[in-house]
Every structure is written in structure tokens, then in C-alpha cells.
Amino acid sequence: MKSATLIVFVVVLICRLSFAQSPSHQEVVQFERDACKAFLDADVAALERVLAPDFTLTLSNGEVSTRADEINELQTKKVHYDVFENYDMLPRLYGNDTAVVVGKTRVKGTADGKPFDRIVQFTDTLIKRDGRWQLAAGHVSRIEK
């Protein structure tokens, strides 16, 4: 009986530890939050730090947006965000310098003066360069409310 109890205890402990996020996972999730804040604040300097120079974003309609496109939309105020929030994020790390994050994003604001409020499912590919994370590529698919 004691060994059965010990086995159950060990299994429960292993399961709990396997679901705990490592510091690297937490760092990636914080990076995603910081990237959202850069878009929300239209902070060009922060976007230049978080978006890799060759960044691409594939949209639901198949269009591809670049780092320059994303920054230009915010600089020219073509797009303004009132809400830009990632949630339900699941980071997966591959070695020390690559991560894939899936989750959902709620964005609300105006584009070309027209209001929008939508939720998208996203997949982000992050790379670590010079000791800091950058967003190399992303894909979003619109979720109907």
C-alpha cells in the first residue's frame, strides 16, 4: 500500500512539474506582451527592436506584411489600436534561440478611419539574436465572434 501511495505521489509531482513554465517560457510570454504594448502604444523604436529586419506577417486573406509595412501603418496613423492583447498563449522552445508561440489576439481600433474589433488565432516564430528575442514571422487567422 505504501509503494502504491508513493507511486501516485511521484506521478502527480511529475505531472505538476511538467506543466510549470520554465524561466525561458516566461521570458517568451513576456516578450509577446511587450510586442503587443509596442503596437498598442505605436512605439516605433520598440517595434524596431521586437520585429526582426526581415519580419513577415501572413494575414488571413493571404496578404503578407513586412516590418516596414507594420511600422509605416502606425507612423502614418493608418492604423490605431485601442486594444492589442495576446492571451491563451502556448510557447514552445526549440533549443536556446528559437520559439514558436500560438495563441489568440484581440485587437480593437481603427484602420483607415473605420472601426474594427476582432479576435485572431496567431502563430509567431521568434528567434534570439544578440541575447534578445525578436519576432521573425507571424501568421494570423481571423476567428468569427
CSV table of C-alpha atoms in Angstrom, one decimal:
chain,number,residue,atom,x,y,z
A,1,MET,CA,0.0,0.0,0.0
A,2,LYS,CA,2.8,2.4,0.9
A,3,SER,CA,4.5,1.8,-2.5
A,4,ALA,CA,1.2,2.5,-4.4
A,5,THR,CA,0.8,5.7,-2.5
A,6,LEU,CA,4.4,6.7,-3.2
A,7,ILE,CA,3.9,5.9,-7.0
A,8,VAL,CA,0.8,8.1,-7.1
A,9,PHE,CA,2.6,10.9,-5.3
A,10,VAL,CA,5.6,10.7,-7.7
A,11,VAL,CA,3.3,10.7,-10.8
A,12,VAL,CA,1.3,13.7,-9.5
A,13,LEU,CA,4.5,15.6,-8.8
A,14,ILE,CA,6.0,14.9,-12.2
A,15,CYS,CA,2.7,16.0,-13.9
A,16,ARG,CA,2.7,19.2,-11.9
A,17,LEU,CA,6.3,20.0,-12.7
A,18,SER,CA,5.8,19.2,-16.4
A,19,PHE,CA,3.1,21.9,-16.7
A,20,ALA,CA,5.1,24.6,-14.8
A,21,GLN,CA,6.6,27.2,-17.1
A,22,SER,CA,10.4,27.5,-17.2
A,23,PRO,CA,12.0,30.9,-17.0
A,24,SER,CA,12.6,30.7,-20.7
A,25,HIS,CA,8.9,30.1,-21.4
A,26,GLN,CA,8.1,33.1,-19.1
A,27,GLU,CA,10.6,35.2,-21.0
A,28,VAL,CA,8.9,34.4,-24.3
A,29,VAL,CA,5.5,35.1,-23.0
A,30,GLN,CA,6.7,38.5,-21.6
A,31,PHE,CA,8.3,39.2,-25.0
A,32,GLU,CA,4.9,38.7,-26.6
A,33,ARG,CA,3.3,41.1,-24.1
A,34,ASP,CA,5.9,43.7,-24.8
A,35,ALA,CA,5.4,43.3,-28.5
A,36,CYS,CA,1.7,43.9,-28.0
A,37,LYS,CA,2.4,47.0,-26.0
A,38,ALA,CA,4.7,48.3,-28.8
A,39,PHE,CA,1.8,48.1,-31.2
A,40,LEU,CA,-0.8,49.5,-28.8
A,41,ASP,CA,1.5,52.5,-28.0
A,42,ALA,CA,2.5,52.9,-31.7
A,43,ASP,CA,6.1,52.8,-30.3
A,44,VAL,CA,8.2,52.7,-33.4
A,45,ALA,CA,11.5,52.4,-31.5
A,46,ALA,CA,10.1,49.4,-29.6
A,47,LEU,CA,8.8,47.8,-32.8
A,48,GLU,CA,12.2,48.2,-34.5
A,49,ARG,CA,13.6,46.2,-31.5
A,50,VAL,CA,11.0,43.4,-31.4
A,51,LEU,CA,10.5,42.9,-35.2
A,52,ALA,CA,13.4,41.2,-37.0
A,53,PRO,CA,14.6,43.2,-40.0
A,54,ASP,CA,13.2,40.5,-42.3
A,55,PHE,CA,9.9,40.1,-40.4
A,56,THR,CA,6.8,39.0,-42.3
A,57,LEU,CA,3.2,38.6,-41.2
A,58,THR,CA,0.9,36.5,-43.2
A,59,LEU,CA,-2.7,37.7,-42.9
A,60,SER,CA,-6.0,35.6,-43.1
A,61,ASN,CA,-6.6,36.8,-46.7
A,62,GLY,CA,-3.1,35.7,-47.8
A,63,GLU,CA,-1.5,39.1,-47.9
A,64,VAL,CA,2.0,39.4,-46.5
A,65,SER,CA,3.0,42.4,-44.4
A,66,THR,CA,6.6,43.3,-43.7
A,67,ARG,CA,8.3,45.1,-40.8
A,68,ALA,CA,8.4,48.3,-42.8
A,69,ASP,CA,4.6,48.0,-43.6
A,70,GLU,CA,3.7,47.4,-39.9
A,71,ILE,CA,5.8,50.4,-38.8
A,72,ASN,CA,4.5,52.6,-41.6
A,73,GLU,CA,0.9,51.9,-40.7
A,74,LEU,CA,1.4,53.1,-37.2
A,75,GLN,CA,3.6,56.1,-38.1
A,76,THR,CA,1.1,57.4,-40.6
A,77,LYS,CA,-1.8,56.6,-38.2
A,78,LYS,CA,-3.4,54.5,-40.9
A,79,VAL,CA,-4.0,52.0,-38.0
A,80,HIS,CA,-4.6,52.9,-34.4
A,81,TYR,CA,-5.1,50.3,-31.7
A,82,ASP,CA,-7.2,50.8,-28.5
A,83,VAL,CA,-6.8,47.2,-27.6
A,84,PHE,CA,-3.9,44.8,-28.6
A,85,GLU,CA,-3.8,41.8,-26.3
A,86,ASN,CA,-2.5,38.3,-26.6
A,87,TYR,CA,-4.0,35.5,-24.5
A,88,ASP,CA,-4.2,31.7,-24.3
A,89,MET,CA,-0.5,31.7,-25.3
A,90,LEU,CA,1.4,28.4,-25.5
A,91,PRO,CA,5.1,28.9,-26.0
A,92,ARG,CA,7.3,26.0,-27.3
A,93,LEU,CA,11.0,26.4,-27.2
A,94,TYR,CA,13.4,24.7,-29.7
A,95,GLY,CA,16.9,25.0,-28.3
A,96,ASN,CA,18.0,28.3,-26.8
A,97,ASP,CA,17.3,30.6,-29.7
A,98,THR,CA,14.0,29.6,-31.4
A,99,ALA,CA,10.5,29.6,-30.1
A,100,VAL,CA,7.0,29.2,-31.6
A,101,VAL,CA,4.1,30.7,-29.8
A,102,VAL,CA,0.4,30.0,-30.6
A,103,GLY,CA,-2.4,31.9,-29.0
A,104,LYS,CA,-5.2,34.4,-29.6
A,105,THR,CA,-5.0,38.2,-30.1
A,106,ARG,CA,-7.8,40.7,-29.6
A,107,VAL,CA,-7.4,43.9,-31.5
A,108,LYS,CA,-9.7,46.9,-31.4
A,109,GLY,CA,-9.2,50.2,-33.0
A,110,THR,CA,-9.5,52.0,-36.4
A,111,ALA,CA,-8.0,51.3,-39.8
A,112,ASP,CA,-8.3,54.0,-42.4
A,113,GLY,CA,-10.8,55.7,-40.1
A,114,LYS,CA,-13.1,52.7,-39.8
A,115,PRO,CA,-13.5,50.9,-36.5
A,116,PHE,CA,-12.6,47.2,-36.1
A,117,ASP,CA,-12.8,44.8,-33.2
A,118,ARG,CA,-11.7,41.2,-33.9
A,119,ILE,CA,-10.0,38.2,-32.5
A,120,VAL,CA,-7.4,36.2,-34.4
A,121,GLN,CA,-5.6,33.0,-33.8
A,122,PHE,CA,-1.8,33.5,-34.2
A,123,THR,CA,1.3,31.6,-34.7
A,124,ASP,CA,4.6,33.5,-34.0
A,125,THR,CA,8.1,32.4,-34.7
A,126,LEU,CA,10.7,34.0,-32.5
A,127,ILE,CA,14.4,34.0,-32.7
A,128,LYS,CA,17.0,35.1,-30.2
A,129,ARG,CA,19.7,37.4,-31.6
A,130,ASP,CA,22.4,39.1,-29.6
A,131,GLY,CA,20.7,37.9,-26.4
A,132,ARG,CA,17.2,39.2,-27.1
A,133,TRP,CA,14.1,37.8,-28.7
A,134,GLN,CA,12.8,39.1,-32.0
A,135,LEU,CA,9.7,38.2,-34.0
A,136,ALA,CA,10.8,36.7,-37.3
A,137,ALA,CA,7.4,35.7,-38.7
A,138,GLY,CA,3.8,35.5,-37.8
A,139,HIS,CA,0.5,34.2,-39.2
A,140,VAL,CA,-3.0,35.2,-38.1
A,141,SER,CA,-6.3,33.7,-38.9
A,142,ARG,CA,-9.5,35.6,-38.1
A,143,ILE,CA,-11.9,33.9,-35.7
A,144,GLU,CA,-15.5,34.8,-36.1
A,145,LYS,CA,-17.1,36.0,-32.9
